[in-house]
Amino acid sequence: MRLLIALLFVMAAGAARAEDGHDLWLRYVPAGAPAQTKTAARTIVAQGHSPSLDAAAGELRRGLDGLLAQTTRIADTARDGAIVIGTAASSPLVASLKLPLAKTGAEGFVIKTTRLNGHPVTVIAANRDIGVVYGVFAYLRRIQTGKPVTDLNITDAPRLMVRVLDHWDNLDGSIERGYAGASLWRWQSLPPVRDPRYGEYARADASVGINGAVLNNVNSNSQILSSAYIEKLAALADEFRPWGVKVWLVPRFTAPKDLGGLNTADPLDPKVRGWWQAKVEEIYRAIPDFGGFLIKANSEGVPGPQDYGRSHSDGANMYADLLKPHGGIVMYRAFVYDDPGKDWKWDRAGEAYRIITPFDGKFRDNVLVQEKEGPLDFQAREPFAPLFGAMPHTQMAVEFPVTKEYTGQGNDVAYLGSMYEEIYQSDTHAYGEGSTVANIVTGKYNRATVLTGTAGVSNVGNDRNWTGSIFNQANWYAFGRFAWDPDSSARSVGEDWARQTFGNDPAVAPVVTDMLMRSLPALIDYQQPLGLAFLDVDDRNTHYGPWPWYDSAVRADWGDVYYHRAAADGIGFDRSPTGYNTVAQYHAPLRQLWGKPETTPDELLLWFHHLPWDYRMKSGNTLWEELQARYHRGVSEVEALQRSWAGLKGKVDDARFDAVTQNLAMQHRNAVWFRDAELAYFVQFAKRPFTGGYKPKYPLDYYKALPPNAAPPD
């Protein structure tokens, strides 16, 4: 027996050495299984068949075989220790147990240790087949993370109904803000060629509860609605369906003109509505479970209803009326801001609030207004968007970054689970204390709510490891877990990911978890400390690298200097009552607290205030000294991450260890680059000495002259 156990560990170690990250967090290897799973079943009882039930049974068998190094069989009758899966409709055995399924809704599940015909069994049951899939993944997660699988009595259900990934994929195979290779969707070979990764992708989504995928860029191309592409979309829907992942699309508002030959796209024009109705019916004939439309309109040059003198609600409701008979949903993005023109006088961060709030209560009940988590644009740290709490008669969905557009892109370790928790738990005070963003988007305060949801802008591409780097996988994982339960803990979710991804070794999992939790604060410090924002916008639109001097954009709010306002008198954007007064978009007491620098948290200080360089901080430092301290702390934290990871050599497989080591080396160069270039720029306004013997390695002109796509200076 000892020889067998030793052999299994050797085999597991050999498999680990060959790992490349493709298996994500679904690594069913013996080293990840806790001791108590010796009592787990070798028999799965699965009565009835459907694509989802068969997927659930296959996943459970795959997981148990891998985690327990055993051979599991699927049977029709229960014996001691069996795992019984199914719904009351599919399984007479499940029906006989009278489980408390009423609380689980359409997608939830029950996992219960009980007795069946005198035999001790574990039951994974749900009202619908997809709930069984989710229950199986939850059960396997317990084994992977070392949690007990005996004496179980679990009832769980998602708190948000629509949980989608938004893929910014283009029809030519490129991905806007994609840092993990080209698009997964091989349009040229669909529908006859079904890449196995389509099903693997949907399986990964299902493992964390994601139930939808928007397949094309919000800056859409009308061709996605052509009959040829609808046939391709139907093929993808077939591959996703067993895993409960619905296909969604972004339609281009002008498609009736582009494809239909009409001379208008006015949403109130009967011919336009007739064209869209025919197109919607064509989609549902091909894809009966089509999820719906994500709409970007009148934003960043994308056409929309305002081009025809119509409102945002007019545009959203046209689509909603046509989708509703089929059960379809509209997610209407609130990421809108007007063309400033030469007389533009608004704060860009206040635009969604100003433009969208007049339409509160005017959207149909199958519309979710989808607002970014912050009021600006996926910055490393922003306050929560004030639109949450300002739309009491509107169903709101929160949109999060999963791809790291401004947070290290494909390289730097930056665990966005910390952002998800911070935003969801932000108290808007819209309905009194405790009116968190989580409570608002789950519909606690809106009795008319029939829909709830969230969206994450995807970081998935065709790289072998899916996300460009191993640690980027944690954001895909965390988005799904928080979509299922917005009151999740970033640390506990991160720990689950660490254990599922690297195993339960007590010398590894806690270290990886700690790295996750330290990573985003470190990046904020070395990129955008004290509430600064948009310091990495450049004339190549890469959003990578420090460009605080950039002031030649075609519009002011597409350049860095618009946001930091560094000058001889200080730095920061004045959103207080003495400036743009955007702080007034927040409810009391936040508008009062954030309206004064002395009561504004340091993390948001320069977001709301323009302050002199000698302003005295809570730490006792001057603002200039504190700014330097934050930049230095960010670099030091990256060095600490490097040391933590280096200590795992020999405890993590060589391939993934080496890959992450290289990523961290690049991250350190990035951190030093951001710190030195930004401080070299700001010092010309501060006109105060650097502290502690520090000075940037190179003069400002060196950083300004770096060519496009240059590696960070050594």
XYZ file of C-alpha atoms in Angstrom:
714
model
C 0.000 0.000 0.000
C 2.813 2.406 0.879
C 4.474 1.592 -2.448
C 1.208 2.292 -4.276
C 0.755 5.639 -2.521
C 4.335 6.602 -3.305
C 3.812 5.647 -6.952
C 0.682 7.793 -7.148
C 2.534 10.805 -5.789
C 5.366 10.264 -8.279
C 2.834 10.071 -11.110
C 1.132 13.233 -9.877
C 4.448 15.051 -9.660
C 5.314 13.979 -13.191
C 1.999 15.289 -14.447
C 2.560 18.544 -12.577
C 5.943 19.078 -14.225
C 4.241 18.956 -17.616
C 1.520 21.458 -16.698
C 1.069 24.579 -18.804
C -2.045 26.094 -17.242
C -4.499 24.744 -19.790
C -6.471 22.858 -17.130
C -7.132 26.101 -15.244
C -8.506 25.426 -11.751
C -10.037 22.120 -12.883
C -6.906 20.076 -12.200
C -8.195 16.769 -10.927
C -4.910 15.341 -9.624
C -4.430 13.073 -6.599
C -2.187 15.542 -4.796
C -5.151 17.890 -4.463
C -7.437 15.463 -2.627
C -7.851 15.650 1.171
C -7.641 12.626 3.428
C -11.348 12.495 4.235
C -12.211 11.652 0.625
C -11.254 8.052 1.384
C -14.938 7.736 2.231
C -16.111 9.220 -1.071
C -18.110 7.092 -3.468
C -16.885 4.910 -6.273
C -20.390 4.741 -7.719
C -22.415 7.504 -9.363
C -26.138 6.937 -9.685
C -27.456 9.026 -12.583
C -30.994 8.333 -13.730
C -32.263 9.982 -16.887
C -30.371 11.649 -19.685
C -30.003 15.104 -21.172
C -26.976 17.018 -22.452
C -26.558 18.736 -19.066
C -27.212 15.650 -16.937
C -24.747 13.660 -19.011
C -22.201 16.489 -18.669
C -22.725 16.473 -14.890
C -22.256 12.716 -14.604
C -19.188 12.809 -16.835
C -17.651 15.672 -14.865
C -18.250 13.960 -11.545
C -16.696 10.764 -12.807
C -13.733 12.622 -14.279
C -13.206 14.543 -11.057
C -13.460 11.564 -8.718
C -11.252 9.396 -10.886
C -8.566 12.068 -10.992
C -8.749 13.358 -7.433
C -9.012 9.965 -5.791
C -6.925 7.959 -8.291
C -9.741 5.476 -8.675
C -12.138 4.102 -11.245
C -15.692 5.314 -10.754
C -18.646 3.601 -12.348
C -22.062 4.976 -13.264
C -24.973 2.827 -12.090
C -28.766 2.865 -11.825
C -29.070 1.725 -8.214
C -27.583 3.107 -5.023
C -25.197 1.229 -2.767
C -23.326 2.357 0.330
C -21.435 5.564 -0.300
C -22.910 6.213 -3.747
C -23.383 9.732 -5.111
C -26.874 10.197 -6.513
C -27.358 13.057 -8.969
C -30.377 14.366 -10.796
C -33.635 16.252 -10.599
C -36.963 15.098 -9.259
C -38.139 14.896 -12.859
C -35.190 12.828 -14.083
C -34.600 10.588 -11.082
C -37.222 8.662 -9.088
C -34.583 8.245 -6.387
C -34.152 12.011 -6.043
C -37.914 12.508 -6.117
C -38.361 10.041 -3.274
C -36.141 12.083 -0.931
C -38.407 15.161 -0.792
C -35.439 17.529 -0.679
C -35.874 21.264 0.060
C -35.499 22.304 -3.579
C -38.051 25.110 -3.458
C -35.353 27.491 -2.248
C -32.945 26.720 -5.069
C -34.833 28.165 -8.039
C -33.909 27.342 -11.612
C -30.130 27.090 -11.169
C -29.485 26.232 -7.527
C -28.842 22.855 -5.961
C -28.881 20.769 -2.791
C -25.964 18.587 -1.688
C -26.999 16.351 1.175
C -25.676 13.332 3.023
C -28.637 11.049 3.666
C -29.865 7.459 3.476
C -31.605 5.939 0.498
C -33.237 2.533 0.776
C -31.108 1.941 3.838
C -27.848 2.940 2.164
C -25.755 5.983 3.151
C -25.462 8.229 0.092
C -24.628 11.751 -0.987
C -27.259 13.409 -3.153
C -26.624 16.278 -5.568
C -30.040 17.450 -6.694
C -31.670 20.418 -8.387
C -34.898 21.549 -9.970
C -33.330 21.733 -13.413
C -30.525 19.882 -15.114
C -28.124 22.828 -15.088
C -28.432 23.033 -11.314
C -27.061 19.495 -11.140
C -24.048 20.639 -13.180
C -23.404 23.495 -10.753
C -23.853 21.165 -7.781
C -21.320 18.688 -9.158
C -18.731 21.430 -9.587
C -19.407 22.658 -6.041
C -18.935 19.134 -4.669
C -15.686 18.598 -6.558
C -14.455 22.011 -5.406
C -14.818 20.827 -1.823
C -12.572 17.861 -2.517
C -10.046 20.000 -4.382
C -9.810 22.546 -1.571
C -9.645 20.072 1.298
C -13.105 20.689 2.728
C -15.191 17.896 4.314
C -17.423 15.830 2.040
C -19.213 13.986 4.835
C -22.311 15.083 6.768
C -23.202 17.616 4.097
C -26.363 19.705 4.094
C -25.826 22.454 1.524
C -28.459 24.536 -0.222
C -27.132 27.093 -2.677
C -28.425 29.240 -5.523
C -27.074 32.190 -7.505
C -28.096 35.639 -6.293
C -27.719 37.188 -9.737
C -29.664 35.775 -12.652
C -27.624 36.961 -15.641
C -23.903 36.221 -15.261
C -22.163 36.857 -18.554
C -18.691 37.321 -19.949
C -18.439 40.070 -22.564
C -15.909 39.080 -25.221
C -14.528 42.041 -27.150
C -13.718 39.756 -30.088
C -13.706 41.038 -33.663
C -14.722 39.109 -36.746
C -11.143 39.160 -38.067
C -9.982 37.119 -35.055
C -8.437 40.002 -33.136
C -9.560 40.988 -29.643
C -9.828 44.553 -28.408
C -8.061 44.636 -25.035
C -7.222 40.976 -25.447
C -3.891 39.921 -23.971
C -4.103 36.160 -24.423
C -3.770 35.589 -28.131
C -6.430 35.691 -30.825
C -10.129 34.940 -30.532
C -11.289 31.474 -29.577
C -14.048 31.717 -32.176
C -12.720 30.428 -35.508
C -15.349 32.037 -37.680
C -13.811 30.887 -40.947
C -14.237 27.180 -40.081
C -17.618 27.337 -38.365
C -20.103 25.679 -38.456
C -18.628 22.374 -39.687
C -15.450 22.472 -37.592
C -16.144 22.393 -33.840
C -12.930 23.163 -31.985
C -12.863 21.134 -28.735
C -11.943 24.326 -26.899
C -15.479 25.664 -27.410
C -16.841 23.053 -25.038
C -13.828 23.367 -22.729
C -14.450 27.116 -22.478
C -18.122 26.617 -21.591
C -17.180 23.946 -19.037
C -14.802 26.395 -17.330
C -17.557 29.029 -17.257
C -20.021 26.579 -15.750
C -17.535 25.542 -13.065
C -17.838 29.033 -11.532
C -21.471 29.668 -12.430
C -21.154 31.877 -15.528
C -24.221 31.343 -17.725
C -23.727 33.558 -20.759
C -21.155 34.723 -23.296
C -21.425 37.850 -25.448
C -19.391 36.720 -28.430
C -18.515 39.951 -30.222
C -17.044 43.357 -29.515
C -19.221 46.158 -28.153
C -17.784 48.156 -31.056
C -19.723 45.799 -33.248
C -19.790 44.854 -36.898
C -23.201 44.424 -38.545
C -22.033 41.250 -40.298
C -22.437 39.315 -37.052
C -26.188 39.497 -37.742
C -25.949 38.092 -41.257
C -27.514 34.701 -41.939
C -24.071 33.183 -42.485
C -22.892 34.246 -39.049
C -26.125 33.227 -37.344
C -25.419 29.698 -38.596
C -21.955 29.907 -37.057
C -23.385 31.233 -33.781
C -25.818 28.340 -33.648
C -22.897 25.915 -33.817
C -21.244 27.612 -30.836
C -24.550 27.567 -28.955
C -24.698 23.795 -29.479
C -21.258 23.390 -27.918
C -22.095 25.650 -24.966
C -25.587 24.319 -24.228
C -24.747 21.285 -22.050
C -22.910 23.635 -19.696
C -25.739 26.158 -19.413
C -23.888 28.945 -21.241
C -26.142 30.976 -23.516
C -24.958 32.859 -26.573
C -25.442 36.653 -26.584
C -24.644 39.244 -29.258
C -23.874 42.925 -29.654
C -25.941 44.217 -32.592
C -24.827 47.330 -34.431
C -27.547 49.937 -34.238
C -27.239 50.724 -37.948
C -27.643 47.100 -39.104
C -30.987 47.862 -40.833
C -29.047 50.229 -43.078
C -25.871 48.165 -43.336
C -27.574 44.827 -44.047
C -31.189 45.664 -44.780
C -30.798 48.484 -47.263
C -33.015 50.866 -45.298
C -32.236 54.576 -45.298
C -32.642 54.940 -41.539
C -32.089 53.072 -38.255
C -34.597 55.180 -36.281
C -35.886 52.829 -33.552
C -39.398 54.253 -33.816
C -39.639 53.796 -37.580
C -42.023 50.893 -38.376
C -39.794 49.591 -41.186
C -36.785 49.553 -38.865
C -38.720 47.695 -36.175
C -39.984 45.274 -38.813
C -36.433 44.551 -39.957
C -35.265 43.932 -36.389
C -38.284 41.720 -35.673
C -37.489 39.509 -38.647
C -33.843 39.319 -37.584
C -34.718 38.405 -33.984
C -37.033 35.659 -35.196
C -34.291 34.340 -37.484
C -31.895 34.189 -34.534
C -34.336 32.312 -32.315
C -35.131 29.794 -35.044
C -31.451 28.956 -35.121
C -30.753 29.375 -31.389
C -33.922 28.786 -29.326
C -32.150 29.601 -26.051
C -30.423 32.759 -27.336
C -29.707 35.031 -24.346
C -30.234 38.474 -25.836
C -28.479 41.656 -26.874
C -25.800 43.744 -25.220
C -26.103 47.310 -26.515
C -23.434 49.980 -26.793
C -24.949 53.114 -28.314
C -24.017 56.763 -28.702
C -20.677 56.198 -27.034
C -17.194 56.732 -28.464
C -18.535 57.182 -31.970
C -20.751 54.076 -31.957
C -24.171 54.918 -33.491
C -27.318 54.909 -31.405
C -30.836 56.268 -30.959
C -29.695 59.810 -30.308
C -28.535 59.992 -33.922
C -32.253 60.038 -34.794
C -33.436 62.309 -32.005
C -34.533 59.356 -29.867
C -33.637 58.567 -26.265
C -31.560 55.776 -24.797
C -34.745 54.208 -23.437
C -36.297 54.338 -26.934
C -33.378 52.370 -28.291
C -33.263 49.839 -25.464
C -37.016 49.293 -25.475
C -37.196 48.618 -29.210
C -34.884 45.643 -28.755
C -36.595 44.621 -25.515
C -40.068 44.518 -27.090
C -38.851 42.269 -29.900
C -36.859 39.930 -27.642
C -39.445 39.533 -24.894
C -41.748 37.005 -26.648
C -38.736 34.721 -26.899
C -37.534 35.269 -23.319
C -34.658 37.464 -24.477
C -32.970 40.197 -22.457
C -31.346 43.541 -23.243
C -28.257 44.672 -21.349
C -27.916 48.377 -22.164
C -24.504 49.854 -21.378
C -24.451 53.102 -19.427
C -20.897 53.771 -20.567
C -21.887 56.891 -22.497
C -20.446 60.359 -22.691
C -21.159 63.172 -25.094
C -18.840 64.588 -27.717
C -17.390 67.530 -25.796
C -16.955 69.993 -28.626
C -15.081 73.155 -27.854
C -17.602 74.304 -25.231
C -17.805 71.025 -23.302
C -17.914 71.798 -19.585
C -18.594 68.480 -17.885
C -16.485 66.102 -15.838
C -16.066 62.941 -17.871
C -16.444 60.840 -14.705
C -19.913 62.298 -14.154
C -21.262 61.711 -17.644
C -23.040 58.355 -17.244
C -24.947 59.752 -14.267
C -25.872 62.961 -16.069
C -26.985 61.247 -19.270
C -28.714 58.086 -17.983
C -30.523 59.152 -14.788
C -33.292 61.047 -16.681
C -34.460 57.673 -18.028
C -34.992 56.029 -14.638
C -38.186 53.984 -14.741
C -38.489 54.215 -18.534
C -36.853 50.906 -19.452
C -38.826 47.707 -20.072
C -38.766 44.934 -17.486
C -36.477 42.777 -19.635
C -33.811 45.505 -19.726
C -30.792 45.649 -17.435
C -28.894 48.936 -17.455
C -25.265 47.835 -17.321
C -22.952 50.324 -15.601
C -19.211 49.978 -15.144
C -18.146 49.395 -11.566
C -16.644 52.874 -11.367
C -17.703 56.160 -12.936
C -14.767 56.409 -15.335
C -13.250 53.435 -17.122
C -11.867 50.330 -15.353
C -9.118 52.186 -13.518
C -7.170 50.286 -10.870
C -9.153 52.106 -8.212
C -12.219 54.295 -8.572
C -15.067 55.017 -6.219
C -18.177 53.015 -7.070
C -20.234 54.520 -9.885
C -22.873 56.912 -8.449
C -25.445 55.538 -10.893
C -25.827 52.685 -8.398
C -28.321 54.183 -5.991
C -29.511 56.846 -8.446
C -31.883 54.636 -10.463
C -34.486 53.358 -7.981
C -36.929 52.266 -10.698
C -34.395 50.650 -13.010
C -32.858 47.183 -12.955
C -29.099 47.665 -12.738
C -26.252 45.311 -13.645
C -22.630 45.952 -12.710
C -19.877 45.552 -15.317
C -16.403 44.551 -14.149
C -13.044 44.257 -15.874
C -11.715 40.734 -16.105
C -9.250 41.576 -18.812
C -6.649 43.875 -17.262
C -6.825 46.848 -19.614
C -5.390 49.274 -17.069
C -4.103 46.811 -14.485
C -1.085 45.083 -15.982
C -2.691 43.646 -19.111
C -1.349 40.165 -19.887
C 1.590 40.297 -17.512
C 1.387 41.933 -14.080
C -0.135 40.028 -11.187
C -3.226 41.999 -10.193
C -6.015 40.038 -8.516
C -9.245 41.838 -9.354
C -11.241 39.838 -6.832
C -10.194 42.571 -4.401
C -11.858 45.142 -6.677
C -15.014 43.052 -6.991
C -15.370 42.805 -3.236
C -14.606 46.494 -2.685
C -17.212 47.625 -5.211
C -19.930 45.162 -4.217
C -19.519 46.090 -0.544
C -19.408 49.850 -1.155
C -22.260 51.478 0.724
C -24.136 53.904 -1.521
C -26.372 55.081 1.369
C -29.138 55.444 -1.235
C -31.654 53.687 1.017
C -29.939 54.225 4.329
C -26.882 52.552 5.799
C -26.172 49.158 4.276
C -27.364 50.080 0.774
C -24.396 48.349 -0.795
C -23.895 47.960 -4.509
C -24.438 44.228 -3.947
C -27.822 44.862 -2.358
C -28.824 47.218 -5.148
C -27.936 44.937 -8.052
C -29.566 41.922 -6.370
C -32.810 43.915 -6.292
C -33.257 44.264 -2.551
C -34.709 47.770 -2.801
C -36.635 47.551 -6.072
C -39.868 45.633 -5.670
C -40.390 45.683 -9.427
C -37.164 43.760 -10.054
C -37.594 40.732 -12.278
C -34.013 40.650 -13.575
C -30.629 40.892 -11.910
C -27.217 40.541 -13.438
C -23.555 41.283 -13.902
C -21.069 41.261 -16.764
C -17.317 40.859 -16.950
C -15.173 41.989 -19.870
C -13.321 38.802 -20.710
C -9.615 38.109 -20.730
C -9.945 34.771 -22.559
C -8.073 34.103 -25.802
C -6.598 31.163 -27.675
C -3.337 31.077 -25.713
C -2.733 27.601 -24.356
C -3.334 28.863 -20.802
C -6.439 30.838 -21.909
C -5.598 34.141 -20.183
C -2.023 35.047 -21.127
C -0.562 34.261 -17.710
C -1.387 31.838 -14.929
C -2.394 34.445 -12.361
C -4.789 36.087 -14.822
C -6.898 32.944 -14.511
C -7.771 34.007 -10.971
C -9.789 36.950 -12.302
C -11.947 34.771 -14.563
C -12.496 32.463 -11.609
C -13.240 35.289 -9.164
C -15.651 37.045 -11.514
C -17.766 33.900 -11.724
C -17.727 33.247 -7.992
C -18.715 36.845 -7.204
C -21.409 36.748 -9.896
C -22.895 33.752 -8.115
C -22.633 35.455 -4.709
C -21.768 39.181 -4.626
C -21.176 38.941 -0.882
C -18.233 36.603 -1.379
C -14.851 37.285 0.184
C -11.938 38.049 -2.111
C -9.593 36.186 0.207
C -11.707 33.029 0.470
C -12.362 32.971 -3.278
C -8.672 33.563 -3.918
C -7.719 30.778 -1.557
C -10.063 28.387 -3.356
C -8.451 29.333 -6.659
C -4.968 28.855 -5.201
C -5.823 25.424 -3.840
C -7.559 24.292 -7.015
C -4.746 25.647 -9.196
C -1.659 24.711 -7.175
C -2.891 22.141 -4.655
C -3.342 22.044 -0.896
C 0.300 22.000 0.170
C 0.371 24.214 3.309
C 3.664 25.632 2.084
C 2.067 26.780 -1.209
C -1.628 27.683 -1.010
C -1.320 30.311 1.768
C 1.624 31.949 -0.026
C -0.265 32.163 -3.328
C -3.351 33.509 -1.557
C -1.280 36.181 0.144
C 0.270 37.130 -3.202
C -3.193 37.566 -4.679
C -4.338 39.817 -1.858
C -1.227 42.018 -1.990
C -1.098 42.334 -5.764
C -3.762 44.939 -6.591
C -2.783 47.367 -3.794
C 0.807 47.108 -5.035
C -0.188 47.909 -8.607
C -2.299 50.876 -7.481
C 0.690 52.259 -5.590
C 3.140 52.043 -8.480
C 0.668 53.141 -11.169
C -2.022 55.428 -9.751
C -1.501 56.256 -6.075
C -3.764 58.471 -3.944
C -6.668 58.422 -6.393
C -4.838 59.487 -9.529
C -6.284 58.006 -12.716
C -5.566 57.609 -16.411
C -1.802 57.946 -16.276
C -1.324 55.297 -18.976
C -3.268 56.622 -21.958
C -1.058 57.160 -24.997
C -1.321 58.117 -28.644
C -1.222 54.441 -29.653
C -4.283 53.617 -27.533
C -2.469 50.744 -25.841
C -3.222 51.839 -22.270
C 0.127 50.406 -21.265
C 3.039 52.241 -19.706
C 3.290 55.660 -18.058
C 2.308 58.667 -20.198
C 1.422 61.401 -17.682
C 2.591 64.062 -20.164
C 0.150 63.057 -22.926
C -1.910 66.108 -23.916
C -2.356 65.799 -27.674
C -5.424 63.556 -27.891
C -8.236 64.478 -30.268
C -10.348 65.327 -27.230
C -9.081 66.471 -23.858
C -10.596 63.628 -21.819
C -8.682 61.072 -23.880
C -5.410 62.422 -22.536
C -3.661 62.030 -19.182
C -3.186 65.664 -18.234
C -6.954 66.176 -18.197
C -7.171 63.863 -15.181
C -4.165 64.595 -12.981
C -4.070 68.404 -13.513
C -0.485 68.596 -12.225
C 0.665 72.228 -12.064
C 2.709 74.523 -9.890
C -0.208 74.898 -7.473
C -0.665 71.156 -6.922
C -2.139 67.986 -8.374
C -5.499 66.217 -8.581
C -8.941 66.619 -10.150
C -11.276 68.908 -8.222
C -14.641 67.156 -8.052
C -15.497 68.888 -4.760
C -18.181 71.591 -4.367
C -15.525 74.182 -5.231
C -14.752 72.447 -8.539
C -16.890 70.307 -10.846
C -18.978 69.195 -7.851
C -19.306 65.668 -9.207
C -19.237 64.550 -5.588
C -22.845 65.774 -5.406
C -23.844 62.701 -7.443
C -23.275 60.627 -4.298
C -25.698 60.345 -1.395
C -25.127 61.773 2.051
C -22.970 61.302 4.030
C -20.525 60.438 1.212
C -20.956 63.745 -0.598
C -20.069 65.579 2.612
C -17.188 63.279 3.575
C -15.662 63.156 0.107
C -16.326 66.838 -0.484
C -13.575 67.821 1.966
C -9.960 66.680 1.661
C -9.565 66.140 5.395
C -12.390 63.551 5.452
C -11.663 61.926 2.096
C -9.841 58.582 2.308
C -6.258 58.805 1.084
C -7.071 56.248 -1.605
C -9.488 58.708 -3.266
C -7.878 61.983 -2.281
C -6.683 63.146 -5.688
C -9.755 61.706 -7.370
C -11.895 64.335 -5.634
C -9.450 67.139 -4.850
C -6.734 69.297 -6.390
C -4.306 69.936 -3.563
C -1.017 71.816 -3.094
C 2.216 69.866 -3.082
C 2.783 70.776 0.577
C -0.686 69.664 1.719
C -0.200 67.794 5.003
C -1.355 64.182 4.811
C -2.721 62.051 7.634
C 0.649 60.286 7.734
C 2.382 63.582 8.515
C 4.057 63.671 5.111
C 3.495 66.427 2.641
C 1.531 65.402 -0.435
C 4.742 65.340 -2.483
C 6.452 63.133 0.092
C 3.448 60.829 0.379
C 3.184 60.483 -3.381
C 6.795 59.313 -3.511
C 6.244 56.969 -0.563
C 3.326 55.296 -2.308
C 5.284 54.795 -5.522
C 8.211 53.330 -3.568
C 5.881 51.074 -1.602
C 4.432 49.712 -4.835
C 7.868 48.781 -6.158
C 8.819 47.229 -2.802
C 5.638 45.155 -2.789
C 6.430 43.753 -6.227
C 9.856 42.774 -4.896
C 8.093 41.068 -1.989
C 5.887 39.182 -4.453
C 9.019 38.026 -6.251
C 10.529 36.754 -3.012
C 7.328 34.945 -2.063
C 7.162 33.197 -5.398
C 10.863 32.347 -5.411
C 10.299 30.532 -2.114
C 7.947 28.122 -3.917
C 10.653 26.730 -6.188
C 10.437 22.973 -6.093
C 6.943 23.113 -4.603
C 5.251 24.217 -7.868
C 5.753 22.450 -11.190
C 8.696 23.822 -13.140
C 6.772 25.064 -16.183
C 4.331 27.238 -14.274
C 6.969 28.300 -11.765
C 9.246 29.565 -14.532
C 6.404 31.313 -16.368
C 5.270 33.225 -13.275
C 8.875 34.043 -12.359
C 9.312 35.707 -15.739
C 6.030 37.590 -15.387
C 7.119 38.936 -12.010
C 10.480 40.030 -13.394
C 8.639 41.985 -16.076
C 6.254 43.374 -13.467
C 9.169 44.701 -11.457
C 10.484 46.503 -14.505
C 7.004 47.893 -15.117
C 6.723 49.096 -11.528
C 10.061 50.887 -11.616
C 9.170 52.372 -15.014
C 5.862 53.771 -13.800
C 7.385 55.144 -10.605
C 10.384 56.770 -12.237
C 8.655 58.172 -15.314
C 5.714 59.610 -13.375
C 7.797 61.150 -10.615
C 10.254 62.528 -13.199
C 7.270 64.236 -14.795
C 5.596 65.478 -11.603
C 8.781 66.902 -10.082
C 8.905 69.646 -12.704
C 5.699 71.019 -11.177
C 6.363 70.159 -7.542
C 9.816 71.793 -7.670
C 10.709 70.003 -4.467
C 13.521 67.539 -3.820
C 13.186 63.794 -4.030
C 13.405 62.130 -0.630
C 15.603 59.412 0.833
C 18.325 59.710 -1.771
C 15.974 58.583 -4.547
C 15.923 59.986 -8.034
C 14.647 58.499 -11.307
C 17.234 56.442 -13.144
C 16.802 58.436 -16.339
C 15.754 62.028 -17.136
C 12.193 62.752 -18.240
C 13.134 63.151 -21.891
C 14.392 59.565 -21.940
C 10.982 58.215 -20.877
C 9.166 60.454 -23.327
C 11.344 59.246 -26.185
C 10.828 55.509 -25.634
C 9.602 54.025 -28.932
C 6.245 52.263 -29.295
C 6.095 48.819 -27.701
C 9.514 49.245 -26.110
C 10.231 46.966 -23.189
C 10.329 48.794 -19.860
C 13.800 50.172 -19.179
C 16.039 47.966 -17.090
